[in-house]
Coordinates of C-alpha atoms (C1' of nucleotides) in Angstrom, one line a residue:
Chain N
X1237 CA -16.0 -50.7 -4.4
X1238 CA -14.8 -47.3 -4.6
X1239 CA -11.4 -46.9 -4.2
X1240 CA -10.4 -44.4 -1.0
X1241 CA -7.5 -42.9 -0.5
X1242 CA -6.2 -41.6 3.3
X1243 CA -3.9 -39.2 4.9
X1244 CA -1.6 -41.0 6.6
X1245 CA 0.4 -38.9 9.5
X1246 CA 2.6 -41.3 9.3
X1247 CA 3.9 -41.3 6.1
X1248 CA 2.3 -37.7 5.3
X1249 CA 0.7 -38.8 2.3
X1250 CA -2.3 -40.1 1.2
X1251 CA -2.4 -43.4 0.2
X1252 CA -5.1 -46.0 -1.4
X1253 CA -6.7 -47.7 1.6
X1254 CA -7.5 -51.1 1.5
X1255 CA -8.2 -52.7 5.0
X1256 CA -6.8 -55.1 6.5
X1257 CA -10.1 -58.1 6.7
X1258 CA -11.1 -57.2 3.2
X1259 CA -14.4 -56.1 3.6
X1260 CA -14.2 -55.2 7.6
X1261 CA -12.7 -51.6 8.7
X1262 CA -11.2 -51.5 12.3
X1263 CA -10.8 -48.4 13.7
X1264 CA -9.7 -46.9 17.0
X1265 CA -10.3 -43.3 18.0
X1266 CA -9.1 -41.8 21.3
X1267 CA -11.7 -40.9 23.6
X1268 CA -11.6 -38.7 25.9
X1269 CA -10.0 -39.1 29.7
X1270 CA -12.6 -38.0 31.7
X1271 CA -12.6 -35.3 34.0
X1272 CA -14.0 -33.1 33.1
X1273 CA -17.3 -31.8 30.5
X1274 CA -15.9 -32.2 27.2
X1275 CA -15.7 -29.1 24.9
X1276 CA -17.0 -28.9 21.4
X1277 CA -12.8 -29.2 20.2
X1278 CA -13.2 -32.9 21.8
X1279 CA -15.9 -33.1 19.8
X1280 CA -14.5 -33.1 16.4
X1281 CA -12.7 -36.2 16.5
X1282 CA -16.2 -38.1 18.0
X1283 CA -17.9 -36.1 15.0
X1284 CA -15.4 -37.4 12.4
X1285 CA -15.2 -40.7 13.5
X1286 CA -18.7 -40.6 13.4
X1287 CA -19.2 -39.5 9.6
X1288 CA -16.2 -41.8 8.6
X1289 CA -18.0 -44.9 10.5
X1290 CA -21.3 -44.1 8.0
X1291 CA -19.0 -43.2 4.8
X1292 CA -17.7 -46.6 5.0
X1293 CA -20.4 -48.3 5.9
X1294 CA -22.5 -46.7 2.9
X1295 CA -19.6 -48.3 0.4
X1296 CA -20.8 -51.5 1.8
X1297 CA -17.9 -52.3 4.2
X1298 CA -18.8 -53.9 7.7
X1299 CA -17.0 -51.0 10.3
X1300 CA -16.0 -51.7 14.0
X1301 CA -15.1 -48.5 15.6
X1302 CA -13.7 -48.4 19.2
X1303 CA -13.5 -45.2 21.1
X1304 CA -12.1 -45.6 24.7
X1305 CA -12.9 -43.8 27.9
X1306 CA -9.9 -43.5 30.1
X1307 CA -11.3 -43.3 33.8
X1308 CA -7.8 -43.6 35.3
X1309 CA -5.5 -40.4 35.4
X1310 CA -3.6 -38.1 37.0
X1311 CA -6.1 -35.5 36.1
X1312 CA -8.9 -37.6 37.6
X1313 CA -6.9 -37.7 40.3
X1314 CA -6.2 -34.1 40.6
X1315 CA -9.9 -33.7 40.4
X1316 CA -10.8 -36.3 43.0
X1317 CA -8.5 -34.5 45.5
X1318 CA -9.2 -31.2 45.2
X1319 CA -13.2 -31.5 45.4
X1320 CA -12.5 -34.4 48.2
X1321 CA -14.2 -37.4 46.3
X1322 CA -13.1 -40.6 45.0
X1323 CA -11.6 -40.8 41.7
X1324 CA -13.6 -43.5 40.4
X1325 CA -16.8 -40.9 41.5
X1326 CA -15.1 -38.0 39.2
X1327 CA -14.2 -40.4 36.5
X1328 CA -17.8 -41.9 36.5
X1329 CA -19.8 -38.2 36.5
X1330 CA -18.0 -37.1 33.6
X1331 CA -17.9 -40.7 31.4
X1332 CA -22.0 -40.0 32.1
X1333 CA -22.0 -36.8 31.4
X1334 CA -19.0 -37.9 27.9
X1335 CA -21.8 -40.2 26.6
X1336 CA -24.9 -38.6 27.3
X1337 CA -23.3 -35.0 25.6
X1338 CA -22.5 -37.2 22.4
X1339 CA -25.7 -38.9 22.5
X1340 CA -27.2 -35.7 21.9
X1341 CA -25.2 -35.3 18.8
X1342 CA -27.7 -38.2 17.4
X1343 CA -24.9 -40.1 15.3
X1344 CA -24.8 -43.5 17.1
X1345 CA -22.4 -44.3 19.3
X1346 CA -18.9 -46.6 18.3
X1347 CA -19.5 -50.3 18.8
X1348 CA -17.0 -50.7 21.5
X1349 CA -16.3 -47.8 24.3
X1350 CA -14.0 -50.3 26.6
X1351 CA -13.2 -48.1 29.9
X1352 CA -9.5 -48.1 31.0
X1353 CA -10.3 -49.5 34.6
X1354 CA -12.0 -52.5 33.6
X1355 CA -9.0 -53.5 31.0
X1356 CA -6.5 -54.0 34.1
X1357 CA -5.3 -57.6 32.7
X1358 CA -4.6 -56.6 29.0
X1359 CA -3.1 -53.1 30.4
X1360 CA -0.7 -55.8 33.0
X1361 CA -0.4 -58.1 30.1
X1362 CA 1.0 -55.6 27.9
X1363 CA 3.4 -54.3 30.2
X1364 CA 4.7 -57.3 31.0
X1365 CA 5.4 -58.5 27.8
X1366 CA 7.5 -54.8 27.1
X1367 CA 9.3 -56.1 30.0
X1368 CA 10.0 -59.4 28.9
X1369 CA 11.1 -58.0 25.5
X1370 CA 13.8 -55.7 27.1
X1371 CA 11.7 -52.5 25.6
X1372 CA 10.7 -51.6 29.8
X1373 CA 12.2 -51.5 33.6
X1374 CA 10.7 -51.7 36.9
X1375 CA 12.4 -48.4 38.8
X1376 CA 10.9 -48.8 41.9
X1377 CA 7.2 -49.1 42.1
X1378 CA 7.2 -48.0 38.6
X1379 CA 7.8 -49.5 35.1
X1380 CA 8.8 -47.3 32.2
X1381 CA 8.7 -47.9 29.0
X1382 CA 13.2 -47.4 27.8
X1383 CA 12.8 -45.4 24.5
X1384 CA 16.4 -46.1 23.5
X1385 CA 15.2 -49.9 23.0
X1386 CA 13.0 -48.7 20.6
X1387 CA 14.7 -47.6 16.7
X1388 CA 11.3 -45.8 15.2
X1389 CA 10.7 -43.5 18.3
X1390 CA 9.9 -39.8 17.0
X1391 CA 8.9 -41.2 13.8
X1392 CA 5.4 -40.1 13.8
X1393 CA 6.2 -36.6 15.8
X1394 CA 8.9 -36.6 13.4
X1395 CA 11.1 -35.6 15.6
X1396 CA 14.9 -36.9 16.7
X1397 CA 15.2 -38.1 20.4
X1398 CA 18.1 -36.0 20.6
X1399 CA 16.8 -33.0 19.9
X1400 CA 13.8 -34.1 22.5
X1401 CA 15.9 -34.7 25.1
X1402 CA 17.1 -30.4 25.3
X1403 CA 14.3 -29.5 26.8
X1404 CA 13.2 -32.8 28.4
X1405 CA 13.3 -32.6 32.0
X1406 CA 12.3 -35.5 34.7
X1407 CA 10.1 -34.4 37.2
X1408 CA 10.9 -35.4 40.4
X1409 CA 9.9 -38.1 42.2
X1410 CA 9.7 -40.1 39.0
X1411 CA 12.4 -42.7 38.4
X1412 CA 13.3 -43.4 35.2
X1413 CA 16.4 -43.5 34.0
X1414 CA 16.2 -40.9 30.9
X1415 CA 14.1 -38.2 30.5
X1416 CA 12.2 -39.0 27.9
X1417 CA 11.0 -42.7 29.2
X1418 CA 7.6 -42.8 30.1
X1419 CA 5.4 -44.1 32.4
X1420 CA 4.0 -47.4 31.7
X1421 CA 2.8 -48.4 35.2
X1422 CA 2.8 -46.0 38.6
X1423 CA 3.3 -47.5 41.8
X1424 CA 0.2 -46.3 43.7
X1425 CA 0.6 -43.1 46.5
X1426 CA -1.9 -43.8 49.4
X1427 CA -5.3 -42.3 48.4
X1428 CA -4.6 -42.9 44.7
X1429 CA -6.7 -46.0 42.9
X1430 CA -4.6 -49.1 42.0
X1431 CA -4.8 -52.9 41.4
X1432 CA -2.4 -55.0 42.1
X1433 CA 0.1 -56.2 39.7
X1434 CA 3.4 -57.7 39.6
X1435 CA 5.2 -54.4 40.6
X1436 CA 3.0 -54.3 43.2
X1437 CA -0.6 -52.0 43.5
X1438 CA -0.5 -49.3 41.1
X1439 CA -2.2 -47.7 37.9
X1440 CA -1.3 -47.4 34.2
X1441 CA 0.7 -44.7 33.2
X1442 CA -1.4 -42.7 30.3
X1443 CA -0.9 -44.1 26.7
X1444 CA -1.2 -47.8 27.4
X1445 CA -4.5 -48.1 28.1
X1446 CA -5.1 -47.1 24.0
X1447 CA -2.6 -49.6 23.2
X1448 CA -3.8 -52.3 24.9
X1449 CA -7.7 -51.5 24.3
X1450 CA -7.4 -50.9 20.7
X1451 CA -5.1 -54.5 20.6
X1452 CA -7.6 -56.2 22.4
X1453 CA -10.5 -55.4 20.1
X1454 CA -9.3 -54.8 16.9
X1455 CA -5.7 -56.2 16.8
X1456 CA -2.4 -56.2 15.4
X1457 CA -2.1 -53.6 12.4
X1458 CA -5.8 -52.5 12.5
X1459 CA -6.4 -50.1 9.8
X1460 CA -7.2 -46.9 11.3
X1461 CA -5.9 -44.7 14.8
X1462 CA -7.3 -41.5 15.0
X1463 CA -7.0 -38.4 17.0
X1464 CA -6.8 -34.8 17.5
X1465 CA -3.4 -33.7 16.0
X1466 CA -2.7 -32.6 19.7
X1467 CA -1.9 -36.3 20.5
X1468 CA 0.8 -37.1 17.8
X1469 CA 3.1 -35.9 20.7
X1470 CA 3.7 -37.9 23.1
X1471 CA 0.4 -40.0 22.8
X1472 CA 0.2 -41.7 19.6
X1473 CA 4.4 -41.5 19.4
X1474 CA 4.1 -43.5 22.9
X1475 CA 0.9 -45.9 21.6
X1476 CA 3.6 -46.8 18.4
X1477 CA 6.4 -47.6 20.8
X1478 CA 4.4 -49.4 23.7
X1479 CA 2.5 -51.2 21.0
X1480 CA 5.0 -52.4 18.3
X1481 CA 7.6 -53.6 20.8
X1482 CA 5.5 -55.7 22.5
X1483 CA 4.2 -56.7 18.8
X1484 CA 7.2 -56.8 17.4
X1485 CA 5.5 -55.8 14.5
X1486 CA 3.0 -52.7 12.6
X1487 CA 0.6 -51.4 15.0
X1488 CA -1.3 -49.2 12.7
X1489 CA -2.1 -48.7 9.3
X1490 CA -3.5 -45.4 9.2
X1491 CA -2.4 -42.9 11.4
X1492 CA -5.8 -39.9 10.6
X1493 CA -5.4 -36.9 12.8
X1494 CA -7.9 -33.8 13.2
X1495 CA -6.7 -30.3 13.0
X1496 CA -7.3 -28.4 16.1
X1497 CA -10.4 -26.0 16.9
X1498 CA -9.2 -22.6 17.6
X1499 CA -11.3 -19.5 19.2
X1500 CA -9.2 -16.2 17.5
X1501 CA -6.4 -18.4 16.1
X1502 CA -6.0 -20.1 19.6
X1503 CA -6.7 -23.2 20.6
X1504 CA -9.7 -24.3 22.3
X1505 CA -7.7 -25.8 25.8
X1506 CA -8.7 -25.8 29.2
X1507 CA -6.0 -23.9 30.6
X1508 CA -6.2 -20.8 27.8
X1509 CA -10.1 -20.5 29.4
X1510 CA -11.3 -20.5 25.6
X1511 CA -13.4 -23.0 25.9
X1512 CA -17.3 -23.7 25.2
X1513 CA -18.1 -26.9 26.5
X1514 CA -20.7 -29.2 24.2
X1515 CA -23.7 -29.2 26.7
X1516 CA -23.5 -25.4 26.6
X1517 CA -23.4 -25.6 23.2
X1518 CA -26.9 -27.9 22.9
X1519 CA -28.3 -25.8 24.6
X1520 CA -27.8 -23.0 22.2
X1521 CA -27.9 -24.9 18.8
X1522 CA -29.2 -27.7 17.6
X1523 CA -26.9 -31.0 17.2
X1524 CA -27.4 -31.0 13.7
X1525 CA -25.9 -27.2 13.5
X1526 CA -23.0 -28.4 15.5
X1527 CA -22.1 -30.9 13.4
X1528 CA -22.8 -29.1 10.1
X1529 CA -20.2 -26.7 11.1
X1530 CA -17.1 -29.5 11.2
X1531 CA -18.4 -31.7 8.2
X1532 CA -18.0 -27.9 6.2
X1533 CA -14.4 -27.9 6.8
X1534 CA -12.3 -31.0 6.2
X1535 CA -11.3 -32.4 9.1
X1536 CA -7.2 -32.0 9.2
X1537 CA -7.8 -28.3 8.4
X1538 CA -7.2 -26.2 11.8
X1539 CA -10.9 -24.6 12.3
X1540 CA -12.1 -21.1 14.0
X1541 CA -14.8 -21.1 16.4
X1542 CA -17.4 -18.2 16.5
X1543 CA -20.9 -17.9 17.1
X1544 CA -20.8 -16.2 13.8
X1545 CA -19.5 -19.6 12.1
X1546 CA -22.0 -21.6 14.2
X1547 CA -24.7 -19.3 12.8
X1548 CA -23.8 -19.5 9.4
X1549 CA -24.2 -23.6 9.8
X1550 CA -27.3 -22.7 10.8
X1551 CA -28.3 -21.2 8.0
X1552 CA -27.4 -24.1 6.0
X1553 CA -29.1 -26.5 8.0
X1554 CA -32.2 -23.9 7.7
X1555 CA -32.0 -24.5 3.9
X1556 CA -31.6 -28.4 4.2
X1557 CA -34.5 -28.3 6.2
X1558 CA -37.1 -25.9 4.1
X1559 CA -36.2 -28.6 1.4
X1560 CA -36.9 -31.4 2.9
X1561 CA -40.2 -29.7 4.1
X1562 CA -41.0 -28.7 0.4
X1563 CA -40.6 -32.3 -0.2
X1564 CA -42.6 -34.2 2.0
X1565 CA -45.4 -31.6 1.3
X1566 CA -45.1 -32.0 -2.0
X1567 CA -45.1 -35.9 -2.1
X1568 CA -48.1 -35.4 0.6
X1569 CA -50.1 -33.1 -1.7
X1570 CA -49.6 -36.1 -4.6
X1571 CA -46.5 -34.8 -6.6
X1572 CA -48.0 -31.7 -8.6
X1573 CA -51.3 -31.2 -6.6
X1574 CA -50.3 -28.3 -5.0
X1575 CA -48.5 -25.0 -5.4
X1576 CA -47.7 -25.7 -9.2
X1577 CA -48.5 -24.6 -12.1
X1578 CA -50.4 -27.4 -12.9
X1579 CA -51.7 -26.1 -16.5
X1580 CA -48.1 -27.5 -17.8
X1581 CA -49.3 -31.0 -16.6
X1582 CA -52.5 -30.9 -17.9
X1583 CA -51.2 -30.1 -21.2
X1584 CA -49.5 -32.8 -20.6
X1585 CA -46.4 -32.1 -20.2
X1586 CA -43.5 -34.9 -19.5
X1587 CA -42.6 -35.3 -15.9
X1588 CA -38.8 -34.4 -15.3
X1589 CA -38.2 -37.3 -12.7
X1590 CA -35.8 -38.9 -14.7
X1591 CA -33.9 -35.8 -15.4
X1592 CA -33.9 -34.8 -11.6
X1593 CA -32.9 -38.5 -10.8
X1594 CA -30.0 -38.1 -13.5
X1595 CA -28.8 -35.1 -11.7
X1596 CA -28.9 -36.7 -8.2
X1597 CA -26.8 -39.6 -9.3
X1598 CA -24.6 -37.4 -10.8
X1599 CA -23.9 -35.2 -7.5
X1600 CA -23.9 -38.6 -6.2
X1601 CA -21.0 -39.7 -7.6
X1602 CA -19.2 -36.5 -6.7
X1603 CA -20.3 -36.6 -3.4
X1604 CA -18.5 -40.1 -3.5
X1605 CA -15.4 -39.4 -4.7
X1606 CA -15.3 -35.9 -2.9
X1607 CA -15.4 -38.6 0.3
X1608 CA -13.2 -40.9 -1.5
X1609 CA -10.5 -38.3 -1.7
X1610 CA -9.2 -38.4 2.0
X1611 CA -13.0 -37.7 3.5
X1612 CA -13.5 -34.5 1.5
X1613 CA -16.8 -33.6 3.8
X1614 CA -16.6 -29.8 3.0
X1615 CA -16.9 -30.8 -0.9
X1616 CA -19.3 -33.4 0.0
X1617 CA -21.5 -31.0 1.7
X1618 CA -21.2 -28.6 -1.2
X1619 CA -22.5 -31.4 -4.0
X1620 CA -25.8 -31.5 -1.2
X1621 CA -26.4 -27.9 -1.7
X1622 CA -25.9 -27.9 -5.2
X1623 CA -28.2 -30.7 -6.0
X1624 CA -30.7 -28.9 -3.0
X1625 CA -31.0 -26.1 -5.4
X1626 CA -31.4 -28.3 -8.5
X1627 CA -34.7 -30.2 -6.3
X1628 CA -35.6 -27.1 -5.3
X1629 CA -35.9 -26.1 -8.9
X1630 CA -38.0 -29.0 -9.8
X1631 CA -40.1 -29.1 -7.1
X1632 CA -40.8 -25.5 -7.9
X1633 CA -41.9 -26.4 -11.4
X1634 CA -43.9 -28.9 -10.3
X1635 CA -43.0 -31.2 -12.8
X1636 CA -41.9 -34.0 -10.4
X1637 CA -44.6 -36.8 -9.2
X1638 CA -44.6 -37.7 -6.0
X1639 CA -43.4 -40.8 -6.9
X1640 CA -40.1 -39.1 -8.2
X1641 CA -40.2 -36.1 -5.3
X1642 CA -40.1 -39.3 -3.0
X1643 CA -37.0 -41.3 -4.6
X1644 CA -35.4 -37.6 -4.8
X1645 CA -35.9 -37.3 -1.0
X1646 CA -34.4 -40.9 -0.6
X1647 CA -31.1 -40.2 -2.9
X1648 CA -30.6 -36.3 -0.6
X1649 CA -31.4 -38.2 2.7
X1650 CA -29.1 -40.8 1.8
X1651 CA -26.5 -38.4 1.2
X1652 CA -27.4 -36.4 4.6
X1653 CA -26.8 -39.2 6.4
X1654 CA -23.4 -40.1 5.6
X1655 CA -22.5 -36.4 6.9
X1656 CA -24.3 -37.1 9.8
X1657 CA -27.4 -34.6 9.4
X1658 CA -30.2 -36.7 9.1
X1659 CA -31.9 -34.4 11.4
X1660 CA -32.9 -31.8 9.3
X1661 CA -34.2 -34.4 6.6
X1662 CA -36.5 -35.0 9.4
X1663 CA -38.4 -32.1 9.6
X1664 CA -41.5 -32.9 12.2
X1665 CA -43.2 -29.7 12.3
X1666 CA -45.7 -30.1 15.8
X1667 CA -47.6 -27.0 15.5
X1668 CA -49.9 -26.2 18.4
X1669 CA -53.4 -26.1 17.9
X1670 CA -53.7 -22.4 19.1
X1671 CA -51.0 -21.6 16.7
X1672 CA -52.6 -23.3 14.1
X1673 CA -55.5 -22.1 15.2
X1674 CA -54.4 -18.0 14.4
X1675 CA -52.7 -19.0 11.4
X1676 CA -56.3 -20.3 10.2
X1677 CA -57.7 -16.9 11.5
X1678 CA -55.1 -15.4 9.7
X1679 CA -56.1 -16.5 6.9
X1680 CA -59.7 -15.8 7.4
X1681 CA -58.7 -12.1 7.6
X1682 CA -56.6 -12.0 4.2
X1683 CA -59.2 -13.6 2.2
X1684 CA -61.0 -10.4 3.9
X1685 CA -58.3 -8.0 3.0
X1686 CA -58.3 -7.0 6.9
X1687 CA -54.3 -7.5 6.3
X1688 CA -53.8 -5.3 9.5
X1689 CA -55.5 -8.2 11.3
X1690 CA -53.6 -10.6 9.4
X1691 CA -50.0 -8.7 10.6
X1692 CA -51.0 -9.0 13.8
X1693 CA -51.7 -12.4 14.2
X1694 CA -48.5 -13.1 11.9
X1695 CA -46.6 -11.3 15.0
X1696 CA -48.5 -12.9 17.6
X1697 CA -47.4 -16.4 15.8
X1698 CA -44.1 -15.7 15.4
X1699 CA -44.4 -14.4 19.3
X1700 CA -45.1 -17.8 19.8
X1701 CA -41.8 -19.1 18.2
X1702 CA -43.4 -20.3 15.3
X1703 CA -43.7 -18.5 11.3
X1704 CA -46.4 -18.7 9.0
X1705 CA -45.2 -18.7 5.1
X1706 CA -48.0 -18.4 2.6
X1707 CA -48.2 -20.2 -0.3
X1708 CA -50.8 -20.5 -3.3
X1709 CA -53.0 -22.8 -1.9
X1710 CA -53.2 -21.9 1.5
X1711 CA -50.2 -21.6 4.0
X1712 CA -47.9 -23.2 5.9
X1713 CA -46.5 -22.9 10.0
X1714 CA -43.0 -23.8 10.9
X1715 CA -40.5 -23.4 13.7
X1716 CA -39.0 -20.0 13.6
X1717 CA -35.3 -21.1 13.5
Chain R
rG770 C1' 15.6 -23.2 18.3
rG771 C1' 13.6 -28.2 16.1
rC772 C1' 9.4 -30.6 13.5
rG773 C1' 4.7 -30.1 10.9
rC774 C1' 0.7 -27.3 8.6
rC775 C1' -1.5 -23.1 6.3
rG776 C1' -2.2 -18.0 3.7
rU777 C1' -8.4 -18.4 -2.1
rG778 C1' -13.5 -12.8 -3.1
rG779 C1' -17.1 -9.0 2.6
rC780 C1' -16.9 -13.8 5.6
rC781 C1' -16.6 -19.3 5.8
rG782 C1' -14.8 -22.9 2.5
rA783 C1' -13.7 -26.7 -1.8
rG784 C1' -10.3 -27.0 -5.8
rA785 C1' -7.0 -28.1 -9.9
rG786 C1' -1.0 -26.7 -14.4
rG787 C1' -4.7 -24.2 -19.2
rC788 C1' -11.6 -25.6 -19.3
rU789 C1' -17.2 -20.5 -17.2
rG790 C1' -12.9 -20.4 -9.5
rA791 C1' -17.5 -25.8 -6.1
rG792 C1' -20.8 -24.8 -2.3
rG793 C1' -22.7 -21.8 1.9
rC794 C1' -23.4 -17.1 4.5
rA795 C1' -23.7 -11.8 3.9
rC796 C1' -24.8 -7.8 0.4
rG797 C1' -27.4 -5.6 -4.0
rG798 C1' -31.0 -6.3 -8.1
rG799 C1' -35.1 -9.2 -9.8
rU800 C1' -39.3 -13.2 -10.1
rC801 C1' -43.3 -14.6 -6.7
rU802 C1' -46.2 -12.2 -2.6
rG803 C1' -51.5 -7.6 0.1
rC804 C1' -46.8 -7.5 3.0
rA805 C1' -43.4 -11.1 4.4
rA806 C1' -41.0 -15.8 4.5
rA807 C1' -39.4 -19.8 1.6
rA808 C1' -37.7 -20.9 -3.2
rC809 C1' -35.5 -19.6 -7.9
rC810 C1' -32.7 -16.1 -11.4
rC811 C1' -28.8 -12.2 -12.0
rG812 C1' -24.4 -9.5 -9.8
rA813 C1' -19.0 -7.3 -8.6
rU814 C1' -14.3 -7.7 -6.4
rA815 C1' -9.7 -13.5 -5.1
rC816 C1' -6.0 -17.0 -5.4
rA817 C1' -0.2 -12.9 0.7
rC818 C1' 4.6 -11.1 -1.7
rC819 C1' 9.1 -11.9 -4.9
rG820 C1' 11.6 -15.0 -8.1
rG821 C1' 12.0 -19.8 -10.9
rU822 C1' 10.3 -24.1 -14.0
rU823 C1' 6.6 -24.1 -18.1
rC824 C1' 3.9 -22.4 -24.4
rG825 C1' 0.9 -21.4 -19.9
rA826 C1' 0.8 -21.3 -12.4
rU827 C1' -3.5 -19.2 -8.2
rU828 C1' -2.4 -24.7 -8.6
rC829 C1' 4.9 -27.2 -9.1
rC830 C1' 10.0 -25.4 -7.0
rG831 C1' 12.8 -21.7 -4.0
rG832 C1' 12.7 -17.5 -0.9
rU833 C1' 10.2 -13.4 1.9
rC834 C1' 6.3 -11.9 5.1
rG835 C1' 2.2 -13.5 8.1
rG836 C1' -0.7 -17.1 10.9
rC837 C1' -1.4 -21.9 13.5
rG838 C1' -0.1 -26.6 15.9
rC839 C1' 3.4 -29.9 18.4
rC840 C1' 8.1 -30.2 21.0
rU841 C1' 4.9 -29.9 28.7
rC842 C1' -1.3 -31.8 30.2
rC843 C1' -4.3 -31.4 25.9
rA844 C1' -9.2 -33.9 20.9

RNA sequence: GGCGCCGUGGCCGAGAGGCUGAGGCACGGGUCUGCAAAACCCGAUACACCGGUUCGAUUCCGGUCGGCGCCUCCA
């Protein structure tokens, strides 16, 4: 099995990654709390987990990967108050709207998406064991988690609780006894959701529900916790704590967080107002584009939002598309049939399969190890285009049979996948008839030489959306992109 | 202020101590085409700056300048 190596956040290095059940990778990446529409920055993490769900499932390694939905939080809350509806109403639209954005995406969904509210025993469990251990104290109707009991805090933030604590303040009507304790449970204020529990009714503080979620699925010391870099501080800091002192032992293996998703060098964040939400953005491009545009970065680099950059991945879906189009008509048409030079056959010239196939397993193996190397998709991605051009080459020539155009298409498609853009290796090109229809008129008119004719049904087709490219044989309508 | 990350050609974006600097987009020139599109071929300019280590650094170390993130809700 290839040998992959991760970032760890952590440790800040990259390290060989073995997981923990031999051939069966746990991985937990935090969802989103929902309250509102999630923007295409919260969509990087679901995109990455995504790809490295399929990378590691392509080196033959079985993959459970949990993404929670936290339904229980002050901002739900905030929400539910100020447009007059129950919290479990807000939190319910926007997990709806959370999974049917993503859907759209068309890269699967995690095994397990647990929702916070229905994990009230393992969230209580959790707690109660931090209490037991001396790592949390009820203060009134609340129980905070004691950071002092806990040696490793601000390892992962790297940061020292001392310097923390200068600008730490404690809000008020919170109880804790330092400033930088948090919230474990809340006692409930009337009009606020709660179950009951030992401290009486209340709700889980934010960061526990991860803890106890990704514990209850995946266990102690699962391999990978991911995350937009954003959450290092307090989130992930807070999971380690909550986690390992009730475990009394490692939490996490792999700590894998995303760089950030800027608009002008500033992060995409709700209260900048920079943000373009994911359903606005299917609406405008397709999925496919979306995701094309993180897999060409890598995903710890910090990355700039434009529609400029979001057309430029659509170009390059474009390109992945018109080949897989030239394939399937060429391994329609019979391998040479068509649009070749078929005088080179006939004199009986050897196909170049095997030499095409060569050169496939050769990006392959690139494309592997660019993966390998801390999931390099941006290098990944490039080893597609590169061995696009060499198909395209091929298929040009006409030296391919269909036989070979069709294991070609397999190896690229394979590879496609993995990065999550099967979609443009499956070009279904539903031309209506009337379209089709000019297009054959179209043609009637050039083998006439009317070409003025033949312009203007060319513009009334491409009026229609749709673009007719000629070819030697005949003529072909797609999609205008 | 503390912690972390980054600075590659017109743009995006990989990369490695020395091999012809991946790939994409844009641009220019070709091939093909009635025209066009697609595809293919060719093309210039880069490694922020200053030192150091080294036979040799854009790649390692130090500093300068610039940018970003976290330290408060945040993917």
């Amino acid at each position: 099995m290839t040998s992959v190596r991760l970032y760890d956040s952590l440790t800040q290095e990259k390290r060989t990654f073995e997981p923990r059940d031999g051939d069966h990778v746990t991985m937990y990446f935090c969802g989103p709390t929902v309250y509102n529409y999630i923007h295409l920055g919260n969509a990087r993490p679901f995109v990455i987990s995504m790809v490295a769900k399929r990378y590691f499932e392509s080196l033959g390694y079985k993959v459970t990967l949990v993404e929670n939905i936290t339904d229980v939080d002050d901002r739900i809350i905030q929400k539910a108050i100020a447009e007059g509806r129950t919290s479990a109403d807000v939190a319910r639209e926007f997990a709806d709207a959370y999974i049917e954005d993503t859907d759209r995406l068309g890269l699967g969904r995690p095994d397990i998406e647990p929702y916070a509210t229905e994990h009230m025993p393992e969230i209580i469990d959790l707690v109660e064991r931090l209490v037991a251990a001396g790592h949390a104290y009820q203060a009134g109707t609340d129980v905070y988690f004691d950071v002092d009991t806990f040696e490793g805090y601000g390892s992962l933030s790297k940061q020292q609780t001392a310097e923390m604590r200068h600008g730490a303040r404690i809000t008020p009507g919170e109880a804790k006894a330092d400033a930088l304790d948090f919230a474990l449970w809340k006692g409930a204020k009337p009009g606020e959701p709660s179950w009951e529990s030992p401290w009486g009714p209340g709700r889980p503080g934010w960061h526990i529900e991860c803890s106890a979620m990704s514990l209850k699925y995946l266990g102690p010391g699962f391999d990978i916790h991911g995350g937009g870099r954003d959450l290092i501080f307090p989130h992930h800091e807070n999971e380690i704590a909550q986690a390992e002192g009730a475990l009394g032992g490692e939490f996490v293996r792999f700590w894998v967080h995303n760089g950030m998703l800027n608009t002008k060098d500033e992060k995409m964040s709700k209260s900048i107002g920079n943000i373009f939400m994911l359903r606005e953005a299917l609406k405008e491009y397709r999925p496919e584009v979306l995701i094309a545009f993180f897999v060409g970065s890598h995903y710890r680099s910090p990355m700039d939002f434009s529609r400029e950059l979001l057309a430029e991945a659509g170009q390059q879906v474009g390109r992945l598309r018109n080949l897989f189009r030239t394939l399937d008509d060429y391994i329609s048409g019979g391998g040479d049939a068509d649009a070749v030079p078929s005088d080179a056959r006939a004199a009986g010239a050897p196909s170049s399969d095997a030499e095409v196939l060569a050169a496939a397993e050769a990006r392959r193996v690139i494309f592997d190890e660019a993966l390998a190397d801390d999931l390099n998709t941006a290098a990944a991605l490039g080893e597609v285009f590169a061995l696009s051009r060499e198909a395209n080459t091929a298929l040009a020539a006409g030296t391919l049979t269909a036989i070979g155009a069709s294991a070609l298409r397999k190896r690229i498609g394979a590879m496609v996948h993995i990065l999550g853009l099967d979609a443009a290796a499956e070009v279904d090109d539903e031309v209506p008839a009337d379209v089709h229809e000019m297009a054959t008129q179209r043609q009637v008119a050039r083998a006439a030489r009317d070409f003025a004719e033949a312009d203007r049904l060319r513009d009334a087709i491409l009026a229609r959306g749709f673009e007719v490219r000629d070819s030697a044989d005949g003529f072909k309508v797609v999609p205008g992109e």
